[in-house]
Structure formats: C-alpha cells, structure tokens
Short mmCIF file of N, CA and C in Angstrom, two decimals:
data_model
loop_
_atom_site.label_atom_id
_atom_site.label_comp_id
_atom_site.label_asym_id
_atom_site.label_seq_id
_atom_site.Cartn_x
_atom_site.Cartn_y
_atom_site.Cartn_z
N VAL U 1 -54.75 64.64 -57.44
CA VAL U 1 -53.95 64.45 -56.25
C VAL U 1 -52.89 63.41 -56.56
N TYR U 2 -51.64 63.71 -56.21
CA TYR U 2 -50.53 62.79 -56.42
C TYR U 2 -49.93 62.43 -55.08
N THR U 3 -49.50 61.20 -54.98
CA THR U 3 -48.82 60.75 -53.77
C THR U 3 -47.41 60.35 -54.15
N VAL U 4 -46.45 60.89 -53.45
CA VAL U 4 -45.05 60.55 -53.69
C VAL U 4 -44.62 59.58 -52.61
N ILE U 5 -44.14 58.43 -53.03
CA ILE U 5 -43.66 57.43 -52.09
C ILE U 5 -42.16 57.35 -52.23
N ASN U 6 -41.47 57.59 -51.15
CA ASN U 6 -40.02 57.56 -51.15
C ASN U 6 -39.56 56.26 -50.50
N HIS U 7 -38.64 55.58 -51.16
CA HIS U 7 -38.10 54.34 -50.59
C HIS U 7 -37.36 54.69 -49.31
N PRO U 8 -37.61 53.96 -48.20
CA PRO U 8 -37.00 54.33 -46.91
C PRO U 8 -35.50 54.09 -46.84
N PHE U 9 -34.96 53.32 -47.79
CA PHE U 9 -33.53 53.03 -47.78
C PHE U 9 -32.91 53.48 -49.09
N ALA U 10 -31.69 53.95 -49.02
CA ALA U 10 -30.99 54.33 -50.23
C ALA U 10 -30.72 53.08 -51.07
N VAL U 11 -30.95 53.18 -52.37
CA VAL U 11 -30.70 52.06 -53.27
C VAL U 11 -29.36 52.29 -53.95
N THR U 12 -28.46 51.37 -53.76
CA THR U 12 -27.16 51.47 -54.41
C THR U 12 -26.99 50.31 -55.36
N ALA U 13 -26.32 50.57 -56.45
CA ALA U 13 -26.08 49.52 -57.44
C ALA U 13 -25.10 48.51 -56.87
N PRO U 14 -25.33 47.24 -57.15
CA PRO U 14 -24.42 46.21 -56.65
C PRO U 14 -23.12 46.18 -57.45
N SER U 15 -22.14 45.49 -56.91
CA SER U 15 -20.90 45.27 -57.65
C SER U 15 -21.19 44.35 -58.82
N MET U 16 -20.50 44.58 -59.93
CA MET U 16 -20.65 43.74 -61.11
C MET U 16 -19.39 42.94 -61.34
N THR U 17 -19.56 41.79 -61.96
CA THR U 17 -18.46 40.99 -62.45
C THR U 17 -18.60 40.94 -63.96
N ILE U 18 -17.53 41.21 -64.68
CA ILE U 18 -17.57 41.19 -66.15
C ILE U 18 -16.52 40.20 -66.63
N ASN U 19 -16.98 39.19 -67.41
CA ASN U 19 -16.09 38.17 -67.94
C ASN U 19 -16.18 38.13 -69.45
N HIS U 20 -15.06 37.94 -70.11
CA HIS U 20 -14.97 37.82 -71.56
C HIS U 20 -15.34 36.40 -71.97
N SER U 21 -16.19 36.25 -72.99
CA SER U 21 -16.57 34.92 -73.49
C SER U 21 -16.79 35.02 -74.99
N GLY U 22 -15.79 34.64 -75.78
CA GLY U 22 -15.90 34.73 -77.23
C GLY U 22 -16.03 36.17 -77.68
N ASN U 23 -17.09 36.49 -78.43
CA ASN U 23 -17.34 37.85 -78.91
C ASN U 23 -18.29 38.61 -77.99
N ASN U 24 -18.42 38.16 -76.75
CA ASN U 24 -19.34 38.77 -75.79
C ASN U 24 -18.65 39.03 -74.46
N VAL U 25 -19.31 39.83 -73.62
CA VAL U 25 -18.96 39.92 -72.22
C VAL U 25 -20.18 39.47 -71.44
N ILE U 26 -19.95 38.78 -70.33
CA ILE U 26 -21.02 38.34 -69.46
C ILE U 26 -20.94 39.18 -68.20
N ILE U 27 -22.01 39.95 -67.94
CA ILE U 27 -22.06 40.85 -66.80
C ILE U 27 -22.97 40.22 -65.75
N SER U 28 -22.46 40.07 -64.52
CA SER U 28 -23.21 39.42 -63.44
C SER U 28 -23.25 40.32 -62.22
N TRP U 29 -24.35 40.16 -61.41
CA TRP U 29 -24.45 40.88 -60.15
C TRP U 29 -25.30 40.07 -59.19
N ASP U 30 -25.17 40.34 -57.92
CA ASP U 30 -25.83 39.61 -56.84
C ASP U 30 -27.34 39.71 -56.97
N SER U 31 -28.02 38.57 -56.95
CA SER U 31 -29.48 38.57 -57.10
C SER U 31 -30.20 39.20 -55.91
N ASN U 32 -29.56 39.28 -54.75
CA ASN U 32 -30.18 39.94 -53.59
C ASN U 32 -30.41 41.42 -53.84
N ALA U 33 -29.68 42.00 -54.78
CA ALA U 33 -29.82 43.43 -55.10
C ALA U 33 -31.04 43.70 -55.97
N GLY U 34 -31.57 42.68 -56.65
CA GLY U 34 -32.73 42.87 -57.51
C GLY U 34 -32.33 43.17 -58.95
N LEU U 35 -33.35 43.51 -59.74
CA LEU U 35 -33.12 43.79 -61.16
C LEU U 35 -32.76 45.26 -61.38
N PHE U 36 -31.88 45.51 -62.32
CA PHE U 36 -31.43 46.84 -62.67
C PHE U 36 -31.46 47.00 -64.18
N THR U 37 -31.37 48.24 -64.67
CA THR U 37 -31.23 48.52 -66.09
C THR U 37 -29.75 48.66 -66.39
N LEU U 38 -29.28 47.94 -67.38
CA LEU U 38 -27.88 48.02 -67.77
C LEU U 38 -27.68 49.25 -68.65
N GLN U 39 -26.70 50.07 -68.30
CA GLN U 39 -26.37 51.27 -69.06
C GLN U 39 -24.92 51.19 -69.51
N SER U 40 -24.61 51.89 -70.61
CA SER U 40 -23.24 51.92 -71.10
C SER U 40 -22.86 53.34 -71.50
N SER U 41 -21.56 53.55 -71.61
CA SER U 41 -21.04 54.86 -71.99
C SER U 41 -19.67 54.66 -72.62
N PRO U 42 -19.32 55.48 -73.63
CA PRO U 42 -17.97 55.39 -74.20
C PRO U 42 -16.93 56.07 -73.30
N GLY U 43 -17.39 56.82 -72.31
CA GLY U 43 -16.51 57.51 -71.36
C GLY U 43 -17.17 57.55 -70.00
N LEU U 44 -16.52 58.19 -69.06
CA LEU U 44 -17.04 58.19 -67.69
C LEU U 44 -17.73 59.49 -67.29
N LEU U 45 -18.10 60.32 -68.25
CA LEU U 45 -18.83 61.54 -67.94
C LEU U 45 -20.24 61.18 -67.47
N PRO U 46 -20.74 61.79 -66.41
CA PRO U 46 -22.07 61.43 -65.90
C PRO U 46 -23.19 61.60 -66.92
N THR U 47 -23.07 62.55 -67.83
CA THR U 47 -24.15 62.80 -68.78
C THR U 47 -24.09 61.89 -70.00
N ALA U 48 -23.06 61.05 -70.11
CA ALA U 48 -22.90 60.21 -71.29
C ALA U 48 -23.57 58.84 -71.17
N TRP U 49 -24.17 58.52 -70.03
CA TRP U 49 -24.75 57.19 -69.83
C TRP U 49 -26.08 57.05 -70.56
N SER U 50 -26.29 55.88 -71.20
CA SER U 50 -27.58 55.59 -71.84
C SER U 50 -27.88 54.11 -71.67
N ASP U 51 -29.18 53.79 -71.69
CA ASP U 51 -29.60 52.40 -71.55
C ASP U 51 -29.06 51.58 -72.72
N VAL U 52 -28.58 50.38 -72.44
CA VAL U 52 -28.19 49.46 -73.50
C VAL U 52 -29.46 49.08 -74.24
N SER U 53 -29.43 49.21 -75.57
CA SER U 53 -30.63 48.95 -76.36
C SER U 53 -30.30 48.01 -77.52
N PRO U 54 -31.03 46.93 -77.68
CA PRO U 54 -32.11 46.51 -76.79
C PRO U 54 -31.55 46.03 -75.46
N GLN U 55 -32.33 46.15 -74.43
CA GLN U 55 -31.91 45.74 -73.09
C GLN U 55 -31.73 44.21 -73.09
N PRO U 56 -30.53 43.73 -72.78
CA PRO U 56 -30.34 42.28 -72.78
C PRO U 56 -31.16 41.62 -71.68
N ALA U 57 -31.64 40.43 -71.95
CA ALA U 57 -32.45 39.72 -70.97
C ALA U 57 -31.54 39.21 -69.85
N ALA U 58 -31.90 39.51 -68.63
CA ALA U 58 -31.15 39.00 -67.48
C ALA U 58 -31.64 37.61 -67.16
N SER U 59 -30.73 36.68 -67.05
CA SER U 59 -31.12 35.33 -66.67
C SER U 59 -30.79 35.10 -65.21
N GLY U 60 -31.50 34.19 -64.61
CA GLY U 60 -31.18 33.89 -63.23
C GLY U 60 -32.35 34.11 -62.31
N PRO U 61 -32.10 34.11 -61.08
CA PRO U 61 -30.76 33.98 -60.54
C PRO U 61 -30.25 32.54 -60.60
N VAL U 62 -28.98 32.39 -60.86
CA VAL U 62 -28.28 31.11 -60.83
C VAL U 62 -27.14 31.27 -59.86
N ALA U 63 -27.08 30.42 -58.87
CA ALA U 63 -26.04 30.48 -57.83
C ALA U 63 -25.99 31.86 -57.19
N GLY U 64 -27.19 32.47 -57.02
CA GLY U 64 -27.27 33.76 -56.35
C GLY U 64 -26.86 34.95 -57.19
N MET U 65 -26.76 34.77 -58.53
CA MET U 65 -26.33 35.86 -59.40
C MET U 65 -27.28 36.00 -60.59
N TYR U 66 -27.58 37.27 -60.97
CA TYR U 66 -28.20 37.55 -62.26
C TYR U 66 -27.06 37.74 -63.25
N SER U 67 -27.28 37.37 -64.50
CA SER U 67 -26.24 37.61 -65.50
C SER U 67 -26.89 37.96 -66.82
N THR U 68 -26.16 38.70 -67.64
CA THR U 68 -26.63 39.08 -68.95
C THR U 68 -25.44 39.10 -69.90
N THR U 69 -25.68 38.77 -71.15
CA THR U 69 -24.62 38.70 -72.16
C THR U 69 -24.74 39.88 -73.10
N VAL U 70 -23.63 40.56 -73.33
CA VAL U 70 -23.60 41.75 -74.20
C VAL U 70 -22.54 41.54 -75.28
N PRO U 71 -22.89 41.72 -76.56
CA PRO U 71 -21.89 41.58 -77.61
C PRO U 71 -20.80 42.66 -77.48
N ILE U 72 -19.58 42.29 -77.82
CA ILE U 72 -18.48 43.24 -77.79
C ILE U 72 -18.53 44.06 -79.08
N GLY U 73 -18.57 45.39 -78.93
CA GLY U 73 -18.58 46.28 -80.08
C GLY U 73 -17.19 46.84 -80.33
N SER U 74 -17.09 47.70 -81.31
CA SER U 74 -15.81 48.36 -81.57
C SER U 74 -15.66 49.54 -80.62
N GLY U 75 -14.46 49.84 -80.21
CA GLY U 75 -14.23 50.93 -79.27
C GLY U 75 -14.44 50.47 -77.84
N LYS U 76 -14.18 51.40 -76.91
CA LYS U 76 -14.32 51.04 -75.50
C LYS U 76 -15.74 51.31 -75.01
N ALA U 77 -16.11 50.60 -73.95
CA ALA U 77 -17.42 50.78 -73.34
C ALA U 77 -17.30 50.57 -71.84
N PHE U 78 -18.00 51.40 -71.11
CA PHE U 78 -18.10 51.28 -69.65
C PHE U 78 -19.55 50.90 -69.35
N PHE U 79 -19.75 50.11 -68.32
CA PHE U 79 -21.10 49.66 -67.96
C PHE U 79 -21.40 50.01 -66.51
N ARG U 80 -22.70 50.23 -66.25
CA ARG U 80 -23.17 50.41 -64.87
C ARG U 80 -24.60 49.89 -64.81
N LEU U 81 -25.07 49.65 -63.59
CA LEU U 81 -26.44 49.25 -63.34
C LEU U 81 -27.18 50.41 -62.71
N ALA U 82 -28.39 50.69 -63.19
CA ALA U 82 -29.17 51.82 -62.67
C ALA U 82 -30.61 51.38 -62.49
N ARG U 83 -31.31 52.08 -61.61
CA ARG U 83 -32.75 51.84 -61.42
C ARG U 83 -33.50 53.04 -61.85
#
C-alpha cells in the first residue's frame, strides 16, 4: 500500500541573486523559501537542466539569505533552483 501526499501549496523557486567574485559566482536566495537543488544548463532548453555536481554547500541563512559559491567554468551557464 502506498500513500501519496501532495503539498497543499504550489512550490515555486525563489528569485536568485548572482554576483561575480574572483573566479566564482555567488548565488543567493531568500531563506524563507527553504533549501533547493542548484541546477545548471548551457542553454535554456527544458530538457538540458542537470544538478550541479558536486552540489555546492549552501551556507546560511545569513541576513535572511542562503548562498552558495560556484566556480566559473568555460562557456556560458544558466542556473535555476529546483526541488
């Protein structure tokens, strides 16, 4: 027997802030939204998203924000938060 529990509210990803710092980017989001998995893609096609590996450790919350540092690679990258 399996029980399916559906969250009563739609979960939407929070807005992110991305700042350049040396050879890294620092990605931050509101701690009230909770923890998410950081995903990246070289383009914006829905099927191209994959989890950032290894998953960077989120620190915080500090001043109401979670933040994580990601090294800058070659080429372009798009980021999103997913659950």
